[in-house]
Amino acid sequence: MSSLPTEARNFLERTVIAARDEAEKAAHAALIRLAVHHAQPYATLSAEERVLRNRLRAEARRLGDTTEGQGRDRSEPPAALVDEVAYVQWHRMLFARFLAENNLLMHPEGVAVTLDECADLAADAGEPDGWMLAARYAAIMLPGIFRQEDPVTQVRFDASGRLALERLLNDLPATVFTAEDSLGWVYQFWQTKRKKEVNASGAKVGGADISPVTQLFTEHYMVQFLLHNSLGAWWVARHPGEALPTEVDYLRRNEDGQPAAGAFSGWPERVSELRVLDPCCGSGHFLVAAFALLRRFRMMEEGLDEAEAGDAVIRDNLFGLELDLRCTQIAVFALAFAAWKSGGYRELPLPNIACSGLPVGADEEEFTALAGKDWEMAAMLRSLHRMFAHAPDLGSLIDPIRATEGDNMFALPWADVSPLLEKALAKDRTDDPAASIFGATAKGVARAADLLTRHYHLVVTNVPYLARGKQDAALRRHIETFHSDAKADLATAFVDRCLRFCAQGGTVAVVTPQNWLFLGSYKKLRENLLTTTTWNVVAKLGENGFQSSQAAGAFIALFVLTNVVAASAHSFVGFEASGPRVPAKKADCLRFGPLQRAVQAAQFNNPTAKISLETLTTGPFLSKFVTVHYGSKPGQTNRVTRFFWEIDRLNEAMWVLMESTPDI
């Protein structure tokens, strides 16, 4: 994998932050021109512009604007609509360059075109310049991301706004568009502004603020380690002695050559039957890396060529859920991009990736009205509405089956429910802008609900981190109700949810904070997991596991756990990589460091069932003889320190000069 060099990554960060400012300024001006903020359109607007204005006002309502439709003017366009237009317009152009730099930007007639060729074709195509034509071609290639009927995609910036974005794109080096990890960095940098605003506010975090606060691009070595010691181990265990079809540099083996993480005997025998889910898929890093492995596995097992195997993996093997719709779109693009690079441009199967955080823009009656006179469908839509009322807070924590136990919606199998819902949503609603917006939302909700009800053989992700005290009421209440043993942090709640996604014998492979291995508040969680699951791998990374400065202070670990009770003598493999202070050195520890073995059942002998990679010596623990109520804290300062003028002779052995942080 070619990762983005540090200097190029820093330049990309500055560019994306600047692009957001420019795009929001241009979007604001465009919506002012269309009178979106006024109760009545300008007399100078054309008939086409009036239709677009009405559809944008409906979109603003879907995004949460409560003033639209009240028959009065407002001073500014809705902020959420400005943000949405800015995001879509910039990313259409950005994705176009990603495609063009890899010879994948396709003319509608089926030939690849360059940005220079787009400039030559722009005038005849009715576009102001080549970038706008390239953006149109990219949108045609990615209809699930940039829907042609979406009013946001039809907004046009004035020349100054458009040229400002084009200059920023032109200045980016080609390296940005060929490195494998650039797409993930792009969205994290786009969220920088909002993350600072939310953190500075001190408000409880929920809804649309969860993604910018918790999103953190997963380092490639973490992704590879978890996949190689799950998917890679499974393949090797079933094909002993055979040459590996792809590199698995992080796969660790026992002395006998068998995978140290285990054989994952509860998984299917054939790759075609394997289901892999990332429930917090972000920009798709785990999905793209898993795609590369599974594509090679299917080529070897089934004799498929690259394109056939890639299509099969997208159709059968990979699934993704994500709270943030924009992240979902980037994940779809990242997966399609990887497939096109490996097998050429072609029409792909629809990726099994859905947004689990879609808000229901209508009230319950408006939502159920989509069903018309079909009372059965109305009841089902009502259940969906209630279930996803807090979707922007909960995302993939939603468990439709648990949340609706006893509900008539699930008297029938979900496979029977889904076609009925699709039938209702297939009705033509183009005459009603609001209904078309709500209809699109309901369809997305149904797709997410379908994935949320399934079970998977491997659930792999970097869980979001958010302490209980920072969560808003809806999120905190849900976690307390459904994940009581793991309620201290959003991260541990997600570990519990990931296990519920697993089929019997399925496996969870996750990046999480390290603190739940030892803190007393997680005792019940540890005891439950040690009792009900098989621990395969524990890798302690400690601090500085991420390159991003946004992860400062995060102490993390990597885990592989299987959803089956462990044998009494089972031992798991451990890695200690806390010592090194940079990610590259931690990666070396995972690849080449010594393997440690710890008996799972023996962890119950540790105080509060703390997880230890070392075999503790026999004998009583220190806690039997002493009690420590707390460690050093600021309240001790007045008792144990003195100012220099209070001491006659500083050179006496009992005094030591104290270093502390400055007061300014």
PDB file of N, CA and C in Angstrom, residues 188-226:
ATOM      1  N   GLN A 188     -11.616  13.424   7.382  1.00  0.00           N
ATOM      2  CA  GLN A 188     -11.215  13.863   8.717  1.00  0.00           C
ATOM      3  C   GLN A 188     -10.831  15.338   8.701  1.00  0.00           C
ATOM      4  N   PHE A 189     -10.131  15.769   7.652  1.00  0.00           N
ATOM      5  CA  PHE A 189      -9.731  17.178   7.557  1.00  0.00           C
ATOM      6  C   PHE A 189     -10.950  18.075   7.322  1.00  0.00           C
ATOM      7  N   TRP A 190     -11.916  17.608   6.543  1.00  0.00           N
ATOM      8  CA  TRP A 190     -13.144  18.386   6.319  1.00  0.00           C
ATOM      9  C   TRP A 190     -13.879  18.627   7.641  1.00  0.00           C
ATOM     10  N   GLN A 191     -13.794  17.677   8.557  1.00  0.00           N
ATOM     11  CA  GLN A 191     -14.489  17.775   9.835  1.00  0.00           C
ATOM     12  C   GLN A 191     -13.714  18.575  10.882  1.00  0.00           C
ATOM     13  N   THR A 192     -12.492  19.003  10.597  1.00  0.00           N
ATOM     14  CA  THR A 192     -11.656  19.679  11.593  1.00  0.00           C
ATOM     15  C   THR A 192     -12.356  20.890  12.199  1.00  0.00           C
ATOM     16  N   LYS A 193     -12.926  21.714  11.368  1.00  0.00           N
ATOM     17  CA  LYS A 193     -13.578  22.936  11.834  1.00  0.00           C
ATOM     18  C   LYS A 193     -14.711  22.615  12.804  1.00  0.00           C
ATOM     19  N   ARG A 194     -15.559  21.675  12.416  1.00  0.00           N
ATOM     20  CA  ARG A 194     -16.705  21.350  13.262  1.00  0.00           C
ATOM     21  C   ARG A 194     -16.267  20.691  14.565  1.00  0.00           C
ATOM     22  N   LYS A 195     -15.246  19.857  14.504  1.00  0.00           N
ATOM     23  CA  LYS A 195     -14.760  19.196  15.719  1.00  0.00           C
ATOM     24  C   LYS A 195     -14.294  20.228  16.738  1.00  0.00           C
ATOM     25  N   LYS A 196     -13.573  21.235  16.288  1.00  0.00           N
ATOM     26  CA  LYS A 196     -13.110  22.284  17.192  1.00  0.00           C
ATOM     27  C   LYS A 196     -14.288  23.042  17.795  1.00  0.00           C
ATOM     28  N   GLU A 197     -15.301  23.322  16.972  1.00  0.00           N
ATOM     29  CA  GLU A 197     -16.466  24.063  17.460  1.00  0.00           C
ATOM     30  C   GLU A 197     -17.205  23.276  18.541  1.00  0.00           C
ATOM     31  N   VAL A 198     -17.403  21.979  18.302  1.00  0.00           N
ATOM     32  CA  VAL A 198     -18.145  21.158  19.267  1.00  0.00           C
ATOM     33  C   VAL A 198     -17.366  21.025  20.563  1.00  0.00           C
ATOM     34  N   ASN A 199     -16.070  20.741  20.467  1.00  0.00           N
ATOM     35  CA  ASN A 199     -15.265  20.575  21.674  1.00  0.00           C
ATOM     36  C   ASN A 199     -15.184  21.867  22.478  1.00  0.00           C
ATOM     37  N   ALA A 200     -15.108  22.995  21.773  1.00  0.00           N
ATOM     38  CA  ALA A 200     -15.021  24.282  22.467  1.00  0.00           C
ATOM     39  C   ALA A 200     -16.325  24.637  23.167  1.00  0.00           C
ATOM     40  N   SER A 201     -17.448  24.138  22.645  1.00  0.00           N
ATOM     41  CA  SER A 201     -18.749  24.487  23.221  1.00  0.00           C
ATOM     42  C   SER A 201     -18.973  23.835  24.591  1.00  0.00           C
ATOM     43  N   GLY A 202     -18.353  22.690  24.822  1.00  0.00           N
ATOM     44  CA  GLY A 202     -18.554  21.978  26.078  1.00  0.00           C
ATOM     45  C   GLY A 202     -19.905  21.307  26.189  1.00  0.00           C
ATOM     46  N   ALA A 203     -20.687  21.328  25.113  1.00  0.00           N
ATOM     47  CA  ALA A 203     -22.035  20.750  25.144  1.00  0.00           C
ATOM     48  C   ALA A 203     -21.963  19.228  25.068  1.00  0.00           C
ATOM     49  N   LYS A 204     -23.037  18.575  25.518  1.00  0.00           N
ATOM     50  CA  LYS A 204     -23.140  17.139  25.359  1.00  0.00           C
ATOM     51  C   LYS A 204     -23.166  16.800  23.874  1.00  0.00           C
ATOM     52  N   VAL A 205     -22.585  15.676  23.527  1.00  0.00           N
ATOM     53  CA  VAL A 205     -22.403  15.327  22.114  1.00  0.00           C
ATOM     54  C   VAL A 205     -23.459  14.317  21.689  1.00  0.00           C
ATOM     55  N   GLY A 206     -24.119  14.624  20.574  1.00  0.00           N
ATOM     56  CA  GLY A 206     -25.104  13.716  20.008  1.00  0.00           C
ATOM     57  C   GLY A 206     -25.406  14.115  18.583  1.00  0.00           C
ATOM     58  N   GLY A 207     -26.191  13.305  17.889  1.00  0.00           N
ATOM     59  CA  GLY A 207     -26.633  13.621  16.542  1.00  0.00           C
ATOM     60  C   GLY A 207     -25.497  13.883  15.583  1.00  0.00           C
ATOM     61  N   ALA A 208     -25.626  14.988  14.832  1.00  0.00           N
ATOM     62  CA  ALA A 208     -24.654  15.308  13.791  1.00  0.00           C
ATOM     63  C   ALA A 208     -23.272  15.612  14.339  1.00  0.00           C
ATOM     64  N   ASP A 209     -23.160  15.875  15.644  1.00  0.00           N
ATOM     65  CA  ASP A 209     -21.856  16.204  16.226  1.00  0.00           C
ATOM     66  C   ASP A 209     -21.040  14.971  16.598  1.00  0.00           C
ATOM     67  N   ILE A 210     -21.664  13.800  16.630  1.00  0.00           N
ATOM     68  CA  ILE A 210     -20.931  12.599  17.022  1.00  0.00           C
ATOM     69  C   ILE A 210     -19.821  12.289  16.034  1.00  0.00           C
ATOM     70  N   SER A 211     -20.121  12.375  14.753  1.00  0.00           N
ATOM     71  CA  SER A 211     -19.123  12.008  13.748  1.00  0.00           C
ATOM     72  C   SER A 211     -17.884  12.892  13.784  1.00  0.00           C
ATOM     73  N   PRO A 212     -18.021  14.239  13.749  1.00  0.00           N
ATOM     74  CA  PRO A 212     -16.796  15.042  13.784  1.00  0.00           C
ATOM     75  C   PRO A 212     -15.989  14.873  15.059  1.00  0.00           C
ATOM     76  N   VAL A 213     -16.662  14.631  16.185  1.00  0.00           N
ATOM     77  CA  VAL A 213     -15.943  14.498  17.454  1.00  0.00           C
ATOM     78  C   VAL A 213     -15.239  13.147  17.565  1.00  0.00           C
ATOM     79  N   THR A 214     -15.875  12.083  17.079  1.00  0.00           N
ATOM     80  CA  THR A 214     -15.336  10.735  17.303  1.00  0.00           C
ATOM     81  C   THR A 214     -14.569  10.171  16.114  1.00  0.00           C
ATOM     82  N   GLN A 215     -14.740  10.738  14.917  1.00  0.00           N
ATOM     83  CA  GLN A 215     -14.101  10.134  13.752  1.00  0.00           C
ATOM     84  C   GLN A 215     -12.591  10.278  13.808  1.00  0.00           C
ATOM     85  N   LEU A 216     -11.887   9.162  13.595  1.00  0.00           N
ATOM     86  CA  LEU A 216     -10.433   9.154  13.609  1.00  0.00           C
ATOM     87  C   LEU A 216      -9.966   8.117  12.602  1.00  0.00           C
ATOM     88  N   PHE A 217      -9.227   8.569  11.609  1.00  0.00           N
ATOM     89  CA  PHE A 217      -8.779   7.680  10.544  1.00  0.00           C
ATOM     90  C   PHE A 217      -7.890   6.575  11.117  1.00  0.00           C
ATOM     91  N   THR A 218      -8.208   5.330  10.808  1.00  0.00           N
ATOM     92  CA  THR A 218      -7.494   4.183  11.363  1.00  0.00           C
ATOM     93  C   THR A 218      -6.174   3.970  10.635  1.00  0.00           C
ATOM     94  N   GLU A 219      -5.091   3.850  11.407  1.00  0.00           N
ATOM     95  CA  GLU A 219      -3.778   3.636  10.810  1.00  0.00           C
ATOM     96  C   GLU A 219      -3.761   2.316  10.039  1.00  0.00           C
ATOM     97  N   HIS A 220      -3.006   2.309   8.944  1.00  0.00           N
ATOM     98  CA  HIS A 220      -3.014   1.138   8.071  1.00  0.00           C
ATOM     99  C   HIS A 220      -2.471  -0.107   8.779  1.00  0.00           C
ATOM    100  N   TYR A 221      -1.479   0.059   9.639  1.00  0.00           N
ATOM    101  CA  TYR A 221      -0.917  -1.124  10.299  1.00  0.00           C
ATOM    102  C   TYR A 221      -1.940  -1.780  11.228  1.00  0.00           C
ATOM    103  N   MET A 222      -2.828  -0.971  11.826  1.00  0.00           N
ATOM    104  CA  MET A 222      -3.882  -1.541  12.663  1.00  0.00           C
ATOM    105  C   MET A 222      -4.860  -2.357  11.809  1.00  0.00           C
ATOM    106  N   VAL A 223      -5.241  -1.791  10.671  1.00  0.00           N
ATOM    107  CA  VAL A 223      -6.159  -2.474   9.763  1.00  0.00           C
ATOM    108  C   VAL A 223      -5.562  -3.797   9.308  1.00  0.00           C
ATOM    109  N   GLN A 224      -4.311  -3.757   8.875  1.00  0.00           N
ATOM    110  CA  GLN A 224      -3.667  -4.963   8.373  1.00  0.00           C
ATOM    111  C   GLN A 224      -3.511  -6.016   9.468  1.00  0.00           C
ATOM    112  N   PHE A 225      -3.104  -5.601  10.658  1.00  0.00           N
ATOM    113  CA  PHE A 225      -2.907  -6.558  11.736  1.00  0.00           C
ATOM    114  C   PHE A 225      -4.203  -7.297  12.054  1.00  0.00           C
ATOM    115  N   LEU A 226      -5.303  -6.559  12.190  1.00  0.00           N
ATOM    116  CA  LEU A 226      -6.570  -7.193  12.541  1.00  0.00           C
ATOM    117  C   LEU A 226      -7.083  -8.099  11.420  1.00  0.00           C
TER     118      LEU A 226
END
